Backbone as a chain_set.jsonl record, in Angstrom:
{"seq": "XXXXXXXXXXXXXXXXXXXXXXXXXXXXXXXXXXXXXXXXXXXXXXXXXXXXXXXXXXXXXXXXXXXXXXXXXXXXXXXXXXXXXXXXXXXXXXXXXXXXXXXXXXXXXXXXXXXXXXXXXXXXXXXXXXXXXXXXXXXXXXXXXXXXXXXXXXXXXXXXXXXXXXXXXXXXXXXXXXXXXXXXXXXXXXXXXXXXXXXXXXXXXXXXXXX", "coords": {"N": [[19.544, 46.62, -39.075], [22.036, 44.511, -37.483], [23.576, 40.834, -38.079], [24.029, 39.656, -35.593], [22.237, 41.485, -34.058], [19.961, 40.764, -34.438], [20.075, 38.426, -34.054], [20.334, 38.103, -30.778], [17.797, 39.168, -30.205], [16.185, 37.431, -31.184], [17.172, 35.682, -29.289], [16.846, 36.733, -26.986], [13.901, 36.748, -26.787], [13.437, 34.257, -26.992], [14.22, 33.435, -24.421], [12.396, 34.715, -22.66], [10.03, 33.384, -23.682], [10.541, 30.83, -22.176], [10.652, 31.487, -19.786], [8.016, 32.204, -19.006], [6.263, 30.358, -19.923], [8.009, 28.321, -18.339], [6.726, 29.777, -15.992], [3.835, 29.306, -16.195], [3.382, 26.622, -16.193], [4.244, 26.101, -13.607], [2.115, 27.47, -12.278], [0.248, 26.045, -13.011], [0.336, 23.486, -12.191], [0.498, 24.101, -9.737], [-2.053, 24.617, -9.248], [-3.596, 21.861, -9.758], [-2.03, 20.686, -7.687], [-3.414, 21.836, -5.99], [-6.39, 21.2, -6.285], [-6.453, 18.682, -6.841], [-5.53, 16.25, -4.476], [-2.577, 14.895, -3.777], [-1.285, 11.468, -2.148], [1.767, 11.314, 0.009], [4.734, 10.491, -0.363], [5.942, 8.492, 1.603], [3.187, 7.428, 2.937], [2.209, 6.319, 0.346], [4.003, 3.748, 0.294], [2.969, 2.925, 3.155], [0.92, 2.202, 2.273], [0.836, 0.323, -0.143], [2.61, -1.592, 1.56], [1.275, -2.808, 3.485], [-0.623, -3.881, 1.263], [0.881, -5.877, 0.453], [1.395, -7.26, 3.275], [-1.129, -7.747, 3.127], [-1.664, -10.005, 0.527], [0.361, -11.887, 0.727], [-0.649, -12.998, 3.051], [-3.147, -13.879, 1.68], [-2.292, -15.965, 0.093], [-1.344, -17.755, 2.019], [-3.084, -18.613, 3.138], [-4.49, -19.803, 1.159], [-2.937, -21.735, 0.542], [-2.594, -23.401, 2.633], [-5.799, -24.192, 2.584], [-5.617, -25.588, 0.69], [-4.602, -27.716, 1.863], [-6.612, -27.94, 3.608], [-8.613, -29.351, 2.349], [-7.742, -30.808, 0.25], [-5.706, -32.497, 0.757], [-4.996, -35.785, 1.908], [-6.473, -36.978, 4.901], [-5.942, -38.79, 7.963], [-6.894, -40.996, 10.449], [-5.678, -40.911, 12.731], [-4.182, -39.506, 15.562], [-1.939, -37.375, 15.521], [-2.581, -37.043, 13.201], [-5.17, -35.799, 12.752], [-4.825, -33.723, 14.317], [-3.413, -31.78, 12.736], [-4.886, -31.372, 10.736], [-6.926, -29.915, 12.232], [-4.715, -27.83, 12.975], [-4.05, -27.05, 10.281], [-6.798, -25.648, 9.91], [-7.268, -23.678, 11.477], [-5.101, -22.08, 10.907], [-5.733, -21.237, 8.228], [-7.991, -19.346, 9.228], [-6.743, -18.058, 10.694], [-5.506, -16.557, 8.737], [-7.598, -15.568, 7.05], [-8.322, -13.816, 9.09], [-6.168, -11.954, 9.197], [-6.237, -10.853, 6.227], [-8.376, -9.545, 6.393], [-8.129, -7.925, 8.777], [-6.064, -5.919, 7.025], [-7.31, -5.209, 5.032], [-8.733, -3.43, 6.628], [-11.238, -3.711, 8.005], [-13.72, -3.163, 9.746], [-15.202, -4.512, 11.849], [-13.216, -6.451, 12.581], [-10.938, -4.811, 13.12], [-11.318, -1.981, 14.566], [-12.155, -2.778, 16.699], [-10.728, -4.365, 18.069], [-7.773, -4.145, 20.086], [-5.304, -5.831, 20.22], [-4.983, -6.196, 17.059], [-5.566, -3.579, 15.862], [-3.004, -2.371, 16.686], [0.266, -1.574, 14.944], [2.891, -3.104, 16.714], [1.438, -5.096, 18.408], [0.185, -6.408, 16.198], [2.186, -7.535, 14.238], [3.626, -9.027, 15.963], [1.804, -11.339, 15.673], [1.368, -11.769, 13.784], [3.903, -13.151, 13.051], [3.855, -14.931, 14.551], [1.238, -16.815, 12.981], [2.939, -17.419, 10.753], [5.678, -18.877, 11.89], [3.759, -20.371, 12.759], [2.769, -21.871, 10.575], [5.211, -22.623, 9.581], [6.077, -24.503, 11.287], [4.496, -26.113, 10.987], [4.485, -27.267, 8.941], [6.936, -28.5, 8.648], [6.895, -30.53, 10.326], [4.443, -31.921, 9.712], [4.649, -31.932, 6.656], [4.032, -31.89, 2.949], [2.102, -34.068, 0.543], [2.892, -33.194, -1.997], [5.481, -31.442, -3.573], [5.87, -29.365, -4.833], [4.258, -27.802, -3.084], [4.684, -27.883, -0.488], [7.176, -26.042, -0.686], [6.354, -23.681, -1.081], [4.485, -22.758, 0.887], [6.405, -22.934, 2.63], [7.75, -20.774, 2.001], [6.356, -18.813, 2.008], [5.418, -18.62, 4.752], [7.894, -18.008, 6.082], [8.075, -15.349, 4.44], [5.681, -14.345, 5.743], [6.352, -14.05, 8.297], [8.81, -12.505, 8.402], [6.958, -10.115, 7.317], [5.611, -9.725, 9.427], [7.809, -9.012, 11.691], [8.838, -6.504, 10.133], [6.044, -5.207, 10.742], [6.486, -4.908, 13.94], [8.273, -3.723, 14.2], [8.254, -1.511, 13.096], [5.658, -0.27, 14.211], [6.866, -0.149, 16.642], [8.83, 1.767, 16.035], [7.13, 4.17, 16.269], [5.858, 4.481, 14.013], [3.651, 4.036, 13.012], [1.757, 6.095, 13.921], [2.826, 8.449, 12.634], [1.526, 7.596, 10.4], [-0.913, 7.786, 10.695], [-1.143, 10.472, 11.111], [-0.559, 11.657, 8.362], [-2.902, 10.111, 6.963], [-4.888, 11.925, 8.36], [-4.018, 14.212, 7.282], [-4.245, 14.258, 4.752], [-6.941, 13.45, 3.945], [-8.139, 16.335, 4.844], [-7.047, 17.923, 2.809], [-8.26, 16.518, 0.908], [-10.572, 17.23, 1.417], [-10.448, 20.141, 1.662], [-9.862, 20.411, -1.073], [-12.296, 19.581, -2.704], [-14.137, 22.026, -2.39], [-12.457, 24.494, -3.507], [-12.353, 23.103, -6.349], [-15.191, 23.315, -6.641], [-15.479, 26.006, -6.554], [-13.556, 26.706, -8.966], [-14.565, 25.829, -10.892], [-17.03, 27.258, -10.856], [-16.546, 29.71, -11.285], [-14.557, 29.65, -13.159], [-12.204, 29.502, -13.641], [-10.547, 27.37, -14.091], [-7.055, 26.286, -14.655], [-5.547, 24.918, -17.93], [-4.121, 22.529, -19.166], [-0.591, 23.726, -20.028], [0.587, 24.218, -23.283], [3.061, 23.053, -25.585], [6.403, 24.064, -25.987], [6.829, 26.415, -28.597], [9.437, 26.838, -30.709], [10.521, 29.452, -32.877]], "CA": [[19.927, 45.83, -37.889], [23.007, 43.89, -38.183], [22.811, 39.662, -37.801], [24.342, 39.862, -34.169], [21.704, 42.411, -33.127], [18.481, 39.789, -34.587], [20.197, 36.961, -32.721], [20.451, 38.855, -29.894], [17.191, 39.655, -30.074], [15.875, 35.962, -31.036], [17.611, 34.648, -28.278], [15.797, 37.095, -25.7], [12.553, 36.369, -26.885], [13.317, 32.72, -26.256], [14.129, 33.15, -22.594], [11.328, 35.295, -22.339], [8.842, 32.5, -23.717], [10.894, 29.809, -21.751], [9.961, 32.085, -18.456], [6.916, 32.022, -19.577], [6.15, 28.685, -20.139], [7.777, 28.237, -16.588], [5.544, 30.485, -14.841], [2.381, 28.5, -16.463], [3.649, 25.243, -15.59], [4.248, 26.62, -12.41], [1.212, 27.763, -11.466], [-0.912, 24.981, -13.367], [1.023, 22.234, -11.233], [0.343, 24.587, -7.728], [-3.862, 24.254, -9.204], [-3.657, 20.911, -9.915], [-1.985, 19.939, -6.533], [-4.865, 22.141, -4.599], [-7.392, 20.9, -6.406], [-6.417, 17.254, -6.803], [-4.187, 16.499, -3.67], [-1.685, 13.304, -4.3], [-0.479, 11.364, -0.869], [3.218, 11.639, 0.067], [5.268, 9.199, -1.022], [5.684, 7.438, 2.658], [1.995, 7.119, 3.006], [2.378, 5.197, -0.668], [4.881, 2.885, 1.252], [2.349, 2.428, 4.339], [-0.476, 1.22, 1.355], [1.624, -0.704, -0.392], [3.215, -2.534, 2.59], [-0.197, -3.576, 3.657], [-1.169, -4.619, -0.096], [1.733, -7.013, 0.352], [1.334, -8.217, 3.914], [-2.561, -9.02, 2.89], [-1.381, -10.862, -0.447], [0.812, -12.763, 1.568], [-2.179, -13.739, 4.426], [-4.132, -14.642, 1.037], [-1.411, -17.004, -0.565], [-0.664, -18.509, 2.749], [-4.384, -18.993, 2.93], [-4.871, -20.83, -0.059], [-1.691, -23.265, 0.756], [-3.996, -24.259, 3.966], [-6.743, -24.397, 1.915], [-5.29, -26.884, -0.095], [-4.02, -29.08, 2.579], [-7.475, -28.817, 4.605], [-9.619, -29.989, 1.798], [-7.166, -31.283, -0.775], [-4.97, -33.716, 1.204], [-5.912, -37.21, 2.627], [-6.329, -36.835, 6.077], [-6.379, -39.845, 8.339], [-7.799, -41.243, 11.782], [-5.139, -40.934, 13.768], [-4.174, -38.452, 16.311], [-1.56, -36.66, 15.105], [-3.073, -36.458, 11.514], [-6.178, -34.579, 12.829], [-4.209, -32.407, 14.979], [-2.396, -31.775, 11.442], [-5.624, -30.963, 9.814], [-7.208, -29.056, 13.053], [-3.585, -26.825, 12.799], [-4.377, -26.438, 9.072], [-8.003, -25.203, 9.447], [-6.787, -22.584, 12.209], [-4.219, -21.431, 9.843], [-6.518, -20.41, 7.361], [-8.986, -18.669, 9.824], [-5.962, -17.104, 10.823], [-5.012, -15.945, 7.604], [-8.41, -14.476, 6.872], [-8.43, -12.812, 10.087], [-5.229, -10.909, 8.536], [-6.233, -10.434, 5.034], [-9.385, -8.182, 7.149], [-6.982, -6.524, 9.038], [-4.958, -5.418, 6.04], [-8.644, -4.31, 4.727], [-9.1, -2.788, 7.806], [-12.713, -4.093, 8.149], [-14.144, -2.414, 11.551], [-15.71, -5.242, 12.736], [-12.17, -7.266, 13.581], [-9.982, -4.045, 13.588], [-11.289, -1.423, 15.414], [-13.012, -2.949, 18.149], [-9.354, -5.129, 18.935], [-6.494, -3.765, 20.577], [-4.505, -6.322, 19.44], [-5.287, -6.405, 15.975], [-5.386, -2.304, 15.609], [-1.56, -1.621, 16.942], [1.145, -2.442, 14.507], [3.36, -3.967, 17.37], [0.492, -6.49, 18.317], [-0.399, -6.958, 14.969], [3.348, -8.349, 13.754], [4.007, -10.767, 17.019], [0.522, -12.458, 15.614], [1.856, -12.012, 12.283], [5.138, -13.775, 13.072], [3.33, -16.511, 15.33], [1.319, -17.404, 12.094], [4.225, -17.446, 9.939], [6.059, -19.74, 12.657], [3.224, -22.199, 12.951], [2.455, -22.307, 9.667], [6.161, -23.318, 9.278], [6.805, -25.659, 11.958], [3.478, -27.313, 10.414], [4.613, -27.945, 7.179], [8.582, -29.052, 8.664], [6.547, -31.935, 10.933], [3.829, -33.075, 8.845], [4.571, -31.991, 5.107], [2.176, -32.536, 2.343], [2.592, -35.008, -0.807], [2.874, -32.352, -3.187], [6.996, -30.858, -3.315], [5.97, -27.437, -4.683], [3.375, -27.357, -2.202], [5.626, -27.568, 0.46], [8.523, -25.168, -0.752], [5.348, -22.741, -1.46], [3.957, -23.242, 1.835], [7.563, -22.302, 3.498], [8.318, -19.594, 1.502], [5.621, -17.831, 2.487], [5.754, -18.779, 6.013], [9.037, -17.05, 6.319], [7.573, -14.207, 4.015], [4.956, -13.445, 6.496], [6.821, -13.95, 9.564], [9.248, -10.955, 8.023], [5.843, -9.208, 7.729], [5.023, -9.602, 11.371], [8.856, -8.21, 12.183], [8.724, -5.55, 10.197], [4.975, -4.407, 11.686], [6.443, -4.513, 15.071], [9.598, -2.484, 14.545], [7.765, 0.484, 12.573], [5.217, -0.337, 15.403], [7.964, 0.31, 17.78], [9.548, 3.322, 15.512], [5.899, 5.175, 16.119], [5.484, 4.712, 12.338], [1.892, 4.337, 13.106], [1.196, 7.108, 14.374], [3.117, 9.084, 11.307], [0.953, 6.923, 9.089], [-2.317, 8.421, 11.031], [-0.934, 11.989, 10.472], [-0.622, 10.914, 6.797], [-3.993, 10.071, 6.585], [-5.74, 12.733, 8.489], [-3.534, 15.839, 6.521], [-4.454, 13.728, 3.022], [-8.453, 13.658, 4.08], [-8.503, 17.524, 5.035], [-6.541, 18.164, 1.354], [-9.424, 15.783, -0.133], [-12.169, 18.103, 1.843], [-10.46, 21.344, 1.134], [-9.847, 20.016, -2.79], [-13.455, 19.563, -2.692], [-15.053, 23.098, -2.342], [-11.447, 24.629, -4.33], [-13.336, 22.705, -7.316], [-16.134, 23.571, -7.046], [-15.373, 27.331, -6.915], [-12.852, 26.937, -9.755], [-15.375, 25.574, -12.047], [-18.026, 27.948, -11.307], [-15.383, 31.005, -11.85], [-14.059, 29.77, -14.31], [-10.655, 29.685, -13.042], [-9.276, 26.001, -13.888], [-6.39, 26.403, -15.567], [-5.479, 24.279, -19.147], [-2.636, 21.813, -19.453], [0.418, 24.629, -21.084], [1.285, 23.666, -24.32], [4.738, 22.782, -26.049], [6.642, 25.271, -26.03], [6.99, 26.605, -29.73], [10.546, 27.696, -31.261], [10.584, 29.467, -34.121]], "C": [[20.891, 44.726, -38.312], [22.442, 42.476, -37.642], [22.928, 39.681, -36.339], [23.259, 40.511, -33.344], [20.3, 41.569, -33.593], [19.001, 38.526, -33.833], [20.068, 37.085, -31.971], [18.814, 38.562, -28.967], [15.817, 37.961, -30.101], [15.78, 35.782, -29.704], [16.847, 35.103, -26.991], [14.378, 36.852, -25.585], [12.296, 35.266, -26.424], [13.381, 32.499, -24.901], [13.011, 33.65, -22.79], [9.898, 33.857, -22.242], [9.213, 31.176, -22.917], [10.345, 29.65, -20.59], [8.906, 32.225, -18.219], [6.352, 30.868, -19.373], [6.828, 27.98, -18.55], [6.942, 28.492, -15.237], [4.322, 29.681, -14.987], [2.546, 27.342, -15.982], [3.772, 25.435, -14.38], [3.271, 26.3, -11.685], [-0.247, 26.384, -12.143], [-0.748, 23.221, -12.398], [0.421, 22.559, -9.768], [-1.397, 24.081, -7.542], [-3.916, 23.221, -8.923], [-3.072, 20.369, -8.469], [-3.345, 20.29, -5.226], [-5.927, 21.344, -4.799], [-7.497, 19.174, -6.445], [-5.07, 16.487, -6.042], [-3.65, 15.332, -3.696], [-1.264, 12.917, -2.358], [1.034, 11.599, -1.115], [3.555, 9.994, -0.107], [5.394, 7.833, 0.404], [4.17, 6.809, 2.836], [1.638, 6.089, 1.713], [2.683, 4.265, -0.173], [3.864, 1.998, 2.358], [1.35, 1.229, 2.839], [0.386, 0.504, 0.86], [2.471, -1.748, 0.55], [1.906, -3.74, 2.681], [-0.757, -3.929, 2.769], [-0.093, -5.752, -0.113], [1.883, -7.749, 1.549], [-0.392, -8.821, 3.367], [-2.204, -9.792, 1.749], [-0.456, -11.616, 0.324], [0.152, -13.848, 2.249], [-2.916, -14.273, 2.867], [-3.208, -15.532, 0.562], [-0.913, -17.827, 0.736], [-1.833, -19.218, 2.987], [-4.774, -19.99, 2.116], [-3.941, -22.163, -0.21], [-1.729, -24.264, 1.834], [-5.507, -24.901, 3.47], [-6.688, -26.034, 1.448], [-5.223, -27.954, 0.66], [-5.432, -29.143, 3.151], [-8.565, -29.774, 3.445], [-9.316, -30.74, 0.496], [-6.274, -32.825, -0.554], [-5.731, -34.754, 2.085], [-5.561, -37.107, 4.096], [-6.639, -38.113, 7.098], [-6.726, -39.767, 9.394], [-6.683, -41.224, 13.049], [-4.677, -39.498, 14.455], [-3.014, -36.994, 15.936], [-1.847, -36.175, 13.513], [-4.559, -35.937, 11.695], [-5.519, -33.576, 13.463], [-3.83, -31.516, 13.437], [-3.775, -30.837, 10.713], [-6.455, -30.173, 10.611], [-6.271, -27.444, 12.781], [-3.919, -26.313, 11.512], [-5.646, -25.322, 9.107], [-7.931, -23.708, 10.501], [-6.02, -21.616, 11.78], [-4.299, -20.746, 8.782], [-7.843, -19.751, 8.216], [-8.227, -17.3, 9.958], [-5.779, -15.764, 9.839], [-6.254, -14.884, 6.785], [-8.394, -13.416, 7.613], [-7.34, -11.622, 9.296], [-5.464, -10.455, 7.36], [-7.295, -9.149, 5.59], [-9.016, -7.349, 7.7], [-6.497, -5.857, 8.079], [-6.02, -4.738, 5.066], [-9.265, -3.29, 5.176], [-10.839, -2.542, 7.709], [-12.799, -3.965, 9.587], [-14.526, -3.451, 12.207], [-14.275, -6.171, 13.734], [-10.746, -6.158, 14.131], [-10.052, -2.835, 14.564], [-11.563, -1.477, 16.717], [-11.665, -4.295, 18.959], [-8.302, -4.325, 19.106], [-5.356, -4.529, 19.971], [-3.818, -6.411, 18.04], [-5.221, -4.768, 15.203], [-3.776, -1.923, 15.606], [-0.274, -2.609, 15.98], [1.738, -3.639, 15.359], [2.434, -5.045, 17.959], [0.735, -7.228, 17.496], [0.906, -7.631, 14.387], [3.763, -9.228, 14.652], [2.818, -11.99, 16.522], [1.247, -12.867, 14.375], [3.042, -13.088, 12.166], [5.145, -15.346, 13.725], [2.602, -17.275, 13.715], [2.381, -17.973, 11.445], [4.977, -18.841, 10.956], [5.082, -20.761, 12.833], [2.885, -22.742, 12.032], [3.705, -23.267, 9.062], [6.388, -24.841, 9.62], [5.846, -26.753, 11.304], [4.082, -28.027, 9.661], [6.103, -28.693, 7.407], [7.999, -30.582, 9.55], [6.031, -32.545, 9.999], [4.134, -33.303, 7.255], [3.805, -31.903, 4.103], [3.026, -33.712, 0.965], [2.58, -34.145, -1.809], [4.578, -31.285, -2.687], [6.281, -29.208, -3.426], [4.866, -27.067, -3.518], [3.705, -26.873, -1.17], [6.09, -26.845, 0.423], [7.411, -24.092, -0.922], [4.463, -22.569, -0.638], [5.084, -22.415, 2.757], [7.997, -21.521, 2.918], [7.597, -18.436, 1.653], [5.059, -17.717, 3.869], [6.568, -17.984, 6.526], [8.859, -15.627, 5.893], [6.366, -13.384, 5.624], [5.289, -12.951, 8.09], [7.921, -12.573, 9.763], [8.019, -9.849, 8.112], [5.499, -8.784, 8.881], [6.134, -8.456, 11.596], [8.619, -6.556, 11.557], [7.189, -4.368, 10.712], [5.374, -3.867, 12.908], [7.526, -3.668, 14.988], [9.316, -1.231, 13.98], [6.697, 0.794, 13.422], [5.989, 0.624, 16.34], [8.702, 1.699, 17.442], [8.194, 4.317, 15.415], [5.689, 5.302, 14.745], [3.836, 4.87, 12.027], [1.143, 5.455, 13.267], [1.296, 8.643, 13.217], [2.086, 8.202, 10.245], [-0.72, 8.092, 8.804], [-2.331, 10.116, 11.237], [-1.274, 12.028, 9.327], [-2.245, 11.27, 6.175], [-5.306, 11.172, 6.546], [-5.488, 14.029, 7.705], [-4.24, 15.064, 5.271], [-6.223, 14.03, 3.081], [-9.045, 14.933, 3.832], [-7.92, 18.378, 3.79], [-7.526, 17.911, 0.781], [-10.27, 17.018, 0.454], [-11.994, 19.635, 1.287], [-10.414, 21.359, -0.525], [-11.35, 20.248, -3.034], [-13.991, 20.688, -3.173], [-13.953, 23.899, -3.059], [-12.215, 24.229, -5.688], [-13.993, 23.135, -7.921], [-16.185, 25.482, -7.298], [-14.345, 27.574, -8.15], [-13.585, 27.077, -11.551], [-16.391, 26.589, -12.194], [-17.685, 29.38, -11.654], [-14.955, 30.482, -12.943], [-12.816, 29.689, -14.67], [-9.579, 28.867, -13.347], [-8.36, 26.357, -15.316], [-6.369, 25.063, -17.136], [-3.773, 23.998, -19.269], [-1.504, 23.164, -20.439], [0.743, 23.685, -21.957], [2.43, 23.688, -24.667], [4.856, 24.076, -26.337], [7.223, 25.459, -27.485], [8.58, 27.312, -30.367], [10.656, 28.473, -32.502], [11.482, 30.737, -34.465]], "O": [[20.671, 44.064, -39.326], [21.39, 42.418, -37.006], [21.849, 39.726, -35.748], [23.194, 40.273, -32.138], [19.379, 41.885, -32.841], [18.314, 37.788, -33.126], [19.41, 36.123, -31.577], [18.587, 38.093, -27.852], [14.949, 37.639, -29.29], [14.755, 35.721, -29.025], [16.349, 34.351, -26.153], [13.756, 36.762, -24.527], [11.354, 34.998, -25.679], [12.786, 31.62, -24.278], [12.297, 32.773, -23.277], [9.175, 33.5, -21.312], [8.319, 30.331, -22.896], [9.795, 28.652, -20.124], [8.643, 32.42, -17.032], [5.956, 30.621, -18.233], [6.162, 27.259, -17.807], [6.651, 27.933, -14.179], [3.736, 29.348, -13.957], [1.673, 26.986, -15.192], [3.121, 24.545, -13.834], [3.179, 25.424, -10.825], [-1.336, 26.085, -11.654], [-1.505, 22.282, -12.151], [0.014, 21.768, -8.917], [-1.961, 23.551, -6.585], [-4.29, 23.064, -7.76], [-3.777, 19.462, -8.027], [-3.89, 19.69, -4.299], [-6.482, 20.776, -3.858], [-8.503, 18.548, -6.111], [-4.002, 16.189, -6.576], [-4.524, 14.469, -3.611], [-1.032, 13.778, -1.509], [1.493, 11.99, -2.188], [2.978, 8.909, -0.029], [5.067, 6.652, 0.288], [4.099, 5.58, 2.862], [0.889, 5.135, 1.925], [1.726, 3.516, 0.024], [3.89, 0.772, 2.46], [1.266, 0.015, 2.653], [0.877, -0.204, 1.739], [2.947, -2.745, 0.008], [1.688, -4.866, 2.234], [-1.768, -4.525, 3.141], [-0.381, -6.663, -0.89], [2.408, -8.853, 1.402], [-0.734, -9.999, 3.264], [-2.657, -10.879, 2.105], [-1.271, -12.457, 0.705], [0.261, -15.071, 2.152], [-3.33, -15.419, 3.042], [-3.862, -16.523, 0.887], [-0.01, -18.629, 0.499], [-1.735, -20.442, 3.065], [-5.388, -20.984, 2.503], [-4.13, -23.212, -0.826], [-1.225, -25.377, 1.984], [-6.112, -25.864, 3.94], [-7.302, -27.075, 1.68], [-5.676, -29.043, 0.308], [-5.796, -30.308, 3.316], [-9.18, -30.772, 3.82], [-10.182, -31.215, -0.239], [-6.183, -33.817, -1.278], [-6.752, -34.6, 2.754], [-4.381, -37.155, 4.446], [-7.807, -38.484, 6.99], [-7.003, -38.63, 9.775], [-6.987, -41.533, 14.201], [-4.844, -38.452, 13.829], [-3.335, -35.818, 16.103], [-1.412, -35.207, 12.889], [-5.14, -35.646, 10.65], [-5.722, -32.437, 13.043], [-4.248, -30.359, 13.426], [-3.582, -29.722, 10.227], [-7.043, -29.402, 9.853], [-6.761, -26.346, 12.514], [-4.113, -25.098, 11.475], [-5.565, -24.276, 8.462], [-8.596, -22.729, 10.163], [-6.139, -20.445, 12.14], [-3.494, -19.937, 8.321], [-8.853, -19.738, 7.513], [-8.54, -16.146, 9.665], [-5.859, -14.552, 10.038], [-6.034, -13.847, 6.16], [-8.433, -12.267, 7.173], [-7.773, -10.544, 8.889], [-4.851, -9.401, 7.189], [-7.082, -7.977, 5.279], [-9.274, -6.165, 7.484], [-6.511, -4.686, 8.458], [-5.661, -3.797, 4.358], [-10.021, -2.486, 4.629], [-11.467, -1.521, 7.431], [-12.107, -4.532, 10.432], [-14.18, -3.413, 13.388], [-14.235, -6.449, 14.933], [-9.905, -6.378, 15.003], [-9.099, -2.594, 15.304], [-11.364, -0.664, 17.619], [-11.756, -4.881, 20.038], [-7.897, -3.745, 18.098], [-4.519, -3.951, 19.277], [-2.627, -6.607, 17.803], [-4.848, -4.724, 14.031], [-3.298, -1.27, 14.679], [0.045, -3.786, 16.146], [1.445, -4.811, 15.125], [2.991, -6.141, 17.894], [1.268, -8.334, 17.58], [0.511, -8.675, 13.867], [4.291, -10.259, 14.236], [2.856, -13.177, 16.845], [1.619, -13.993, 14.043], [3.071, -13.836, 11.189], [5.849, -16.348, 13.6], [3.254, -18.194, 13.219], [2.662, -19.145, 11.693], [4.642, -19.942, 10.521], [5.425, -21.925, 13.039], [2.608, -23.94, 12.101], [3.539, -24.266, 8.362], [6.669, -25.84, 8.958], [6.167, -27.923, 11.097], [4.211, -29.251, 9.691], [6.509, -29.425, 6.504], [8.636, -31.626, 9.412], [6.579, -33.456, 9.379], [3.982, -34.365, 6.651], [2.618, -31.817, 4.419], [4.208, -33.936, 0.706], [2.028, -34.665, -2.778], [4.681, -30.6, -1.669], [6.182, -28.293, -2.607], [4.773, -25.891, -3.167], [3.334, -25.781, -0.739], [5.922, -26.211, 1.465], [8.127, -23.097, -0.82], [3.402, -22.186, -1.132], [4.778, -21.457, 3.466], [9.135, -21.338, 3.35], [8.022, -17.293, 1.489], [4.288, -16.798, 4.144], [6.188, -17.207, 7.402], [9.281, -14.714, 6.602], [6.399, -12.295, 6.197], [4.838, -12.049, 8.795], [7.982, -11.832, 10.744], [8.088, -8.868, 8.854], [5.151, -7.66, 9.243], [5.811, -7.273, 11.694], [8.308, -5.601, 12.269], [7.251, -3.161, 10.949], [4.988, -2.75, 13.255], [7.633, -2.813, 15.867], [9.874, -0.159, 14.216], [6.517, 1.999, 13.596], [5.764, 1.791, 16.66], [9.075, 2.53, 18.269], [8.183, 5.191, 14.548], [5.292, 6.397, 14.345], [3.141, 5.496, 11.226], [0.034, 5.681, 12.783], [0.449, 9.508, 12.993], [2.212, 8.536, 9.067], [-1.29, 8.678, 7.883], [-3.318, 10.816, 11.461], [-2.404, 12.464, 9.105], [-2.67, 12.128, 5.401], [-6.175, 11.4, 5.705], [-6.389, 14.829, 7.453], [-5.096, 15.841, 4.848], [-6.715, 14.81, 2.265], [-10.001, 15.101, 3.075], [-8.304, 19.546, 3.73], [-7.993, 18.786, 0.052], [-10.6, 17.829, -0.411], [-12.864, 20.278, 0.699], [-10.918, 22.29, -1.154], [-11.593, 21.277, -3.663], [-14.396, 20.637, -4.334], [-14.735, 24.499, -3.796], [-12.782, 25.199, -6.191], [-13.962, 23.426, -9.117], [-16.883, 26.041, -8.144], [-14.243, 28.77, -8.419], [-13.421, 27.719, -12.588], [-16.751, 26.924, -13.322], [-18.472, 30.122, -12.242], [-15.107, 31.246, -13.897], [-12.376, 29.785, -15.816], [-8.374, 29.057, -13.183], [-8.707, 26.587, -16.474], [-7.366, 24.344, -17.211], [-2.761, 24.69, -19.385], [-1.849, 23.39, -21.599], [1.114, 22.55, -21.657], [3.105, 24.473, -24.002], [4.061, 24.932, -26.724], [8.15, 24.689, -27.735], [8.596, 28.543, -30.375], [11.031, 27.701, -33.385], [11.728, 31.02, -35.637]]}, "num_chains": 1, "name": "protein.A"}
């Protein structure tokens, strides 16, 4: 056999095991998605949104916090209003960190509080009163302030964008999302369990060997 006709012959073997090694990866990727089903990448997006409007509601929380039980509050009328507005501001702000938990007791049983578009005009009213607070009264602490209105404006963007993916039925794609991802988890489930007791689950393919 001349060298031309062993290279030849090399070289087909190598596709062969390449095709190979495709087909396994293939079909060990198709198991692995039945049996352990991943969300779609928008539905990532929805959780992660809502992991960043509730960190928001908790850091706007804690910058009320501060002022209701940190700053000197005096006897006059507009400096309880001041510290009334504060202590509302952090009720508020829990109320939203529970939403964004979606704890049944304040979300399912409110209309308001369930529908994106609600839920970002509240969002945007916080955000706005938490502002105008802090542009009347202030506090004696600078970063407190600029850290106070920076997340004022942060959450009041939060609100907007709730009500316009609100308004773009994004909600309703979210609650597709959820219910196809559940009935993946349920069918993954019993997939499993028949894989394991067959015998069936495939094994990570190994590197593919040249030689």
């Amino acid at each position: 056999m001349s060298l031309n006709d062993t290279a030849e012959n090399d070289w087909s073997n190598y596709e062969a095991k390449v095709q190979d090694k495709a087909d396994e990866t293939a079909k060990y990727e198709t198991q692995q998605n039945d049996l352990f089903p991943r969300r779609k990448i928008l539905h990532k997006f929805f959780i992660l949104y809502s992991l960043f409007a509730g960190l928001t509601a908790v850091l706007l929380g804690i910058g009320n916090f501060l002022v209701v039980f940190y700053e000197d509050v005096g006897t006059s009328s507009n400096e309880i209003l001041y510290y009334v507005i504060s202590v509302y501001l952090l009720l508020m702000c829990i109320t939203a960190v529970l939403v964004e938990l979606e704890y049944t007791m304040f979300v399912a049983d409110s209309k308001l509080l369930i529908h994106w578009v609600t839920r970002g005009i509240i969002y945007v009213f916080i955000g706005v009163l938490s502002l105008s607070e802090n542009q009347i009264y202030g506090t004696k602490n600078p970063f407190g302030e600029t850290f106070v209105r920076a997340l004022s404006y942060t959450m009041m963007g939060c609100g907007a964008v709730y009500t316009l993916m609100g308004a773009a039925c994004l909600q309703l794609v979210l609650n597709r999302y959820r219910f196809d991802f559940k009935a993946r988890q349920h069918a993954a489930g019993e997939k499993q369990e028949d894989a394991v007791r067959d015998g069936t689950v495939l094994q990570p393919p190994t590197d593919l060997e040249i030689s």
